[in-house]
XYZ file of C-alpha atoms in Angstrom:
333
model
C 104.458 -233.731 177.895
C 107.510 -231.339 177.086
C 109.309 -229.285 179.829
C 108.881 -225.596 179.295
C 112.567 -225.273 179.413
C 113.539 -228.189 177.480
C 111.379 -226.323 174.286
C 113.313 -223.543 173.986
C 116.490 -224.052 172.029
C 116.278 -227.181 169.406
C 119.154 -225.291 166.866
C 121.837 -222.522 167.053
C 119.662 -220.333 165.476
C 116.974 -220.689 168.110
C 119.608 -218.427 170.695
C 118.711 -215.029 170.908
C 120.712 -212.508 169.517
C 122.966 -211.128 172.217
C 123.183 -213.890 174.417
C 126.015 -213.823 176.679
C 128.483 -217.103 176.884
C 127.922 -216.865 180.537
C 124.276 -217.130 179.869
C 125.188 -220.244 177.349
C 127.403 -222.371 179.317
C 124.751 -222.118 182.022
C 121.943 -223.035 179.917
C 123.903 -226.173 178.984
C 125.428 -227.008 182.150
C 121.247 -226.978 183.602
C 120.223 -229.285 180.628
C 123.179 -232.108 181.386
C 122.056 -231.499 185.404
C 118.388 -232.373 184.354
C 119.422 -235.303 181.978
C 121.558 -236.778 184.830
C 117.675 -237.495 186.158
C 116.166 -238.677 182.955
C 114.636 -241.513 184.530
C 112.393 -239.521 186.459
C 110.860 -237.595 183.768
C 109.167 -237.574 180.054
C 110.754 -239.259 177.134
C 109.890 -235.828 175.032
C 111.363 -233.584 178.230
C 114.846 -235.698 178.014
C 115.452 -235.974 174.202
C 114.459 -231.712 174.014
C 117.554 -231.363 176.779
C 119.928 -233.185 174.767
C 118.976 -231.965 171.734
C 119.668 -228.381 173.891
C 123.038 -229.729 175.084
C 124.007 -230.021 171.339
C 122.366 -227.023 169.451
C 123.836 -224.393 172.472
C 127.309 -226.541 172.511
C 127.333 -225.426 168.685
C 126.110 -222.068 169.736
C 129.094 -221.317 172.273
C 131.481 -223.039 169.699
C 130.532 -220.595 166.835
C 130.142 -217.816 169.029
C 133.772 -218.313 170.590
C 134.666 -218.945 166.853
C 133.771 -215.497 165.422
C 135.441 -213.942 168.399
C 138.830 -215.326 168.015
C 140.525 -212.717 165.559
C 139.413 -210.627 168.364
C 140.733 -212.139 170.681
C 144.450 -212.673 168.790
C 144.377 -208.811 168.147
C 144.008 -207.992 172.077
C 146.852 -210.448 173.137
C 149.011 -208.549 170.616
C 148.001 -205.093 171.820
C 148.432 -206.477 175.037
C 152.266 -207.755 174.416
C 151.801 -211.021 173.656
C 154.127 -212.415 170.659
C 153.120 -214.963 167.704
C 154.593 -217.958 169.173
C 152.328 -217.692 172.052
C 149.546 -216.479 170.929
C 150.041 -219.874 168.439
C 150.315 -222.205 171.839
C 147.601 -220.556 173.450
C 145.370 -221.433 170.195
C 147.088 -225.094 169.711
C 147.993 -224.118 165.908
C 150.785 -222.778 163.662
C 151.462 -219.116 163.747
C 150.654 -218.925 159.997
C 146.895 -220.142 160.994
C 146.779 -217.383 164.008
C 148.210 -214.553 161.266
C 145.008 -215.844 158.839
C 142.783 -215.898 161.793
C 143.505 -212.163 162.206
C 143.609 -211.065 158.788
C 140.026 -212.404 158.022
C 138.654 -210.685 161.759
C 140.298 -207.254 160.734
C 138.966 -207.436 156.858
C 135.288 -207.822 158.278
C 135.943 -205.462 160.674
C 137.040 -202.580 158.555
C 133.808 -203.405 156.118
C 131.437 -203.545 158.965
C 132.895 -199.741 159.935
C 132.348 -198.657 156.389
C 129.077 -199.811 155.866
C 127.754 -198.424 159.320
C 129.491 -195.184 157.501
C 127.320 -195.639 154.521
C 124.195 -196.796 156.724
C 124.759 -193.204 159.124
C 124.952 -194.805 161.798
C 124.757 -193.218 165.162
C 127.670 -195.512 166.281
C 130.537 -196.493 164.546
C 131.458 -200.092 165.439
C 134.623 -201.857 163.500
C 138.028 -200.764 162.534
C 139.097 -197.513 160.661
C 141.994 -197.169 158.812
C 144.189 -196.501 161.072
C 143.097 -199.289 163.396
C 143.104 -201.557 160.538
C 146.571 -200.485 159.605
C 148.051 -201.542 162.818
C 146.580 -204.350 163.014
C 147.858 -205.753 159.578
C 151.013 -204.334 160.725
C 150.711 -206.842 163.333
C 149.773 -209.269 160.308
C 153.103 -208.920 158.203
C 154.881 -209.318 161.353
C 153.208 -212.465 161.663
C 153.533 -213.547 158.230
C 157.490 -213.225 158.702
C 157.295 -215.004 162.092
C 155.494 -217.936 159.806
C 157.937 -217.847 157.376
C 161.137 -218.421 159.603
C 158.867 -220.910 161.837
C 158.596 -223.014 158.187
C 162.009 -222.553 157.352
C 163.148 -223.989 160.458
C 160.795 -226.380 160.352
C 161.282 -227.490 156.612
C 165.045 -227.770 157.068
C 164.451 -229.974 160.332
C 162.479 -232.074 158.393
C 164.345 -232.507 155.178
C 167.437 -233.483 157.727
C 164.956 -236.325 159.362
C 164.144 -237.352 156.075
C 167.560 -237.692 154.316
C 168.636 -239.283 157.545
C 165.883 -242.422 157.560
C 166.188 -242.982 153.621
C 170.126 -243.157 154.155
C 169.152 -246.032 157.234
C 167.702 -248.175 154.920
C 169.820 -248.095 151.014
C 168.143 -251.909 150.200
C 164.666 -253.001 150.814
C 164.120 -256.272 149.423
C 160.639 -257.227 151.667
C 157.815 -255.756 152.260
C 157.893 -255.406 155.940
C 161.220 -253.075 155.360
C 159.383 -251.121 153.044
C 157.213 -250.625 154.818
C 158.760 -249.919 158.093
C 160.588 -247.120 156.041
C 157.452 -245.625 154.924
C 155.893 -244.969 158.153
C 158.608 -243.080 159.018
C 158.138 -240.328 156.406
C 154.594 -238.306 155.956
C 151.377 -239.643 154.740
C 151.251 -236.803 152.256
C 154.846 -236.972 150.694
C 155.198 -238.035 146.974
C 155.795 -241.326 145.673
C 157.009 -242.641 142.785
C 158.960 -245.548 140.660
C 162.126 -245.517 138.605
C 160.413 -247.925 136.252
C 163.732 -248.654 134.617
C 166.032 -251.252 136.512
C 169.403 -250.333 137.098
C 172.236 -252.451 137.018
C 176.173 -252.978 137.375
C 177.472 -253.772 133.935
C 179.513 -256.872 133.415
C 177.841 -258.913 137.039
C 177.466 -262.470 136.422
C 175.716 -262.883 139.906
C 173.077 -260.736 140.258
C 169.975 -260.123 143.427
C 167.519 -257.559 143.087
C 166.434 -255.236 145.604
C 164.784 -251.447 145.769
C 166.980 -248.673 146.369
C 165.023 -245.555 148.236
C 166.137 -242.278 147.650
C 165.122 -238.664 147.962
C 164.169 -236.574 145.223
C 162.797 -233.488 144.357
C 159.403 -232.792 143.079
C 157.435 -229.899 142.000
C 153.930 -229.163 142.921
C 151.570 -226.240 141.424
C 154.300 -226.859 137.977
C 154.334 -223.124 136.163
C 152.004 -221.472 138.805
C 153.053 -218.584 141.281
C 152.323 -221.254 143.482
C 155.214 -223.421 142.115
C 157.165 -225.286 145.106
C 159.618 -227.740 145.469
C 159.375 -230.358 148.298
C 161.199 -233.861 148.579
C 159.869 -236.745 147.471
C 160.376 -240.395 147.948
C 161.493 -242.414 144.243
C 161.970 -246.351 144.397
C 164.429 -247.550 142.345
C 165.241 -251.128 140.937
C 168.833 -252.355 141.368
C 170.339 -255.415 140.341
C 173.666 -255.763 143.005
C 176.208 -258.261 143.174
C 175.950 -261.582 144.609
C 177.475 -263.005 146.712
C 178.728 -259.603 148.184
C 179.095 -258.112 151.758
C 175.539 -256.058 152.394
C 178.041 -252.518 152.393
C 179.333 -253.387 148.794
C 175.700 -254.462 148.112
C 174.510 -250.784 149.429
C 177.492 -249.086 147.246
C 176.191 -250.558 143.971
C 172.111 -249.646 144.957
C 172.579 -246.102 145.937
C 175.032 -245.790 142.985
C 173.626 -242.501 140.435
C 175.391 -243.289 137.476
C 173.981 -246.971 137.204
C 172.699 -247.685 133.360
C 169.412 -249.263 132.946
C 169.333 -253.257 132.933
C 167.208 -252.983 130.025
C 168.454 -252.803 126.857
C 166.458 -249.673 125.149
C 166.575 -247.339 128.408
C 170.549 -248.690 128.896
C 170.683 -247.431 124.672
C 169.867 -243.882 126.412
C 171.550 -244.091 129.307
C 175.083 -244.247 127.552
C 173.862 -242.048 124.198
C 172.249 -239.436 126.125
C 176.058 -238.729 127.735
C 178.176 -239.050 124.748
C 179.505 -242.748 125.338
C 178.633 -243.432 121.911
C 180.414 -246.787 122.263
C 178.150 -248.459 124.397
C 175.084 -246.509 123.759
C 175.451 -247.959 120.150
C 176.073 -251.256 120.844
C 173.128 -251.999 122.801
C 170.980 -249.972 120.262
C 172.086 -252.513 118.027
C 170.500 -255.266 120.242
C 167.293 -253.582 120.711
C 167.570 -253.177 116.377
C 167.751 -257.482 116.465
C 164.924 -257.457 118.956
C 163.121 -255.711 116.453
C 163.999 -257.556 113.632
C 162.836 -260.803 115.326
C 159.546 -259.309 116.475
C 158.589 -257.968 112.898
C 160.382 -260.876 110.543
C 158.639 -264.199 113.170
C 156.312 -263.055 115.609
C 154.454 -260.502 113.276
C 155.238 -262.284 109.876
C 153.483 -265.379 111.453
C 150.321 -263.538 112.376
C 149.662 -262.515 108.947
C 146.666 -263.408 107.298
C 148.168 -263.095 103.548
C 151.453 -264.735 102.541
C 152.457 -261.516 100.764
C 151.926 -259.502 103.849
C 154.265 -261.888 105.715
C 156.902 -261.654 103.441
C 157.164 -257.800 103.474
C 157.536 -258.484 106.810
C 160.568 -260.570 106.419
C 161.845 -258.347 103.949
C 162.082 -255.331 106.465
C 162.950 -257.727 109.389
C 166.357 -258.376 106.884
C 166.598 -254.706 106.694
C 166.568 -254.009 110.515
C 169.028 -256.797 110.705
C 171.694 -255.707 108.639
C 171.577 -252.215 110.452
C 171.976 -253.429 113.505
C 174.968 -255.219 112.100
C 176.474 -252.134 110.564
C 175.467 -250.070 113.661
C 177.513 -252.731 115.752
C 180.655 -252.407 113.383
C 180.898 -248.696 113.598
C 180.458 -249.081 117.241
C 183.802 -250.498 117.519
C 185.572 -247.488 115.062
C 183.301 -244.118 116.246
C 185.212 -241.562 118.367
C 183.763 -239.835 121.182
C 183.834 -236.191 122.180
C 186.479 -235.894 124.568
C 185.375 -234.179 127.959
């Protein structure tokens, strides 16, 4: 047996057109007063009120919903400002400002097509109605923009402040204990070449964080630039007091350990010297991978001594690179 009552609302939908949100909240507040006695009544009469509960919950939600550009626009006529109108909604002013925006757009096309449709009464926003109000809506949009502005360069000073706190992470736990101080959502990534201090017998590694900038929406009007979080590998001195060990890992003008990347590290900014010199190792590195490690996987005897043959070649460059390493002049700066 189902209560009368209880078969009346199952879905949003099922709420008559019009319906008041006095008339709502009561019709919910009666169906959790009869499920409080559920014991004392019909399995089908109990489930039909909470069902109720939730279909004219979602009813007074999406009602409230479409009302709330309204509801911005009369605070504003009213005198309120942007900030508050933001607190009294528990969001950013740039959310109120799109709130608004969207209300007055569907108002304006529900006054033009009651226009079209003759209507006896005109309900929306004319021109001059919608006017002010996106008046109000640039003013907002301004408001938003100093509110992010403030709020960006807050932030980028929290952030350059807890990656200086922390130059070396060499665990896990300090990694991270440094990540959860910076947001979920900011970029990531690894300087995949390890840097070290030329010349360091003694040598630890550790991760250097440091900020950097990245660029999101690349070659769109939407381009932006926000900070990002790049991990770098650093060989420092050993044994060395943890500030000297800090100097050398948040050094910028570190080369690459690795011989190729180190190559154009020096190359790339004229010190021809060095650049050349370690191209000339990566040449022998080369040389030994084509003249032995490929020559000896070669099927045909012939094919491995081509192989040889240009290994020789790559040699002897490398040596001749390495001589004029020691004569070349650089550009003076």
């Amino acid at each position: 047996m189902t209560d009368q009552h209880t078969a009346e609302i199952r879905r949003p939908g099922d709420v008559p057109a019009g319906t008041t949100l006095t008339s709502l909240a009561q019709q919910r507040a009666e169906a959790g007063a009869r499920l409080r006695t559920e014991h004392d009544r019909d399995q089908d009469a109990v489930v039909g009120d909470a069902l109720m509960q939730l279909a004219v919950g979602e009813a007074v939600r999406r009602a409230v919903r479409s009302e709330r550009g309204g509801m911005v626009a009369q605070a504003l006529r009213l005198g309120g400002t942007w900030d508050q109108v933001a607190a009294a909604l528990d969001t950013t002013v740039l959310a109120a400002v799109d709130d608004l925006r969207v209300w007055a757009e569907g108002q304006r096309t529900l006054f033009h097509q009651h226009i079209v449709d003759g209507a006896d009464v005109l309900v929306g926003l004319d021109e001059d109605a919608y006017d002010e109000v996106m008046r109000w809506v640039a003013f907002g949009l301004g408001w938003a923009a100093v509110e992010s502005r403030d709020a960006h360069t807050e932030q980028r000073s929290l952030l350059r402040a807890a990656v200086a706190a922390a130059p070396m992470v060499d665990t896990v736990g300090e990694l991270r204990a440094l990540l959860e101080q910076l947001p979920d959502e900011m970029p990531l990534s690894l300087d995949h070449h390890t840097r070290a201090l030329p010349g360091e017998p003694n040598e630890v590694h550790t991760i250097h964080p440091r900020l950097v900038a990245t660029v999101s929406g690349l070659a769109t009007e939407a381009e932006t630039t926000q900070p990002g979080l790049m991990l770098t590998q650093v060989f420092v001195p050993f044994p060395a007091e943890d500030e000297e060990q800090a100097a050398v890992a948040t050094r910028d003008d570190l080369p690459a350990y690795d011989d190729l990347p180190r190559a154009a590290h020096h190359l790339e900014r004229g010190e021809l010297r060095a650049g050349l010199k370690a191209t000339a190792v990566v040449l022998e590195e080369v040389a030994h991978l084509v003249g032995e490690v490929a020559a000896d996987c070669t099927e045909h005897d012939e094919d491995g001594s081509q192989l040889r043959v240009e290994a020789k070649r790559i040699t002897h460059a490398a040596e001749r690179i390495g001589k004029l390493a020691n004569t070349v002049e650089e550009v003076a700066e």
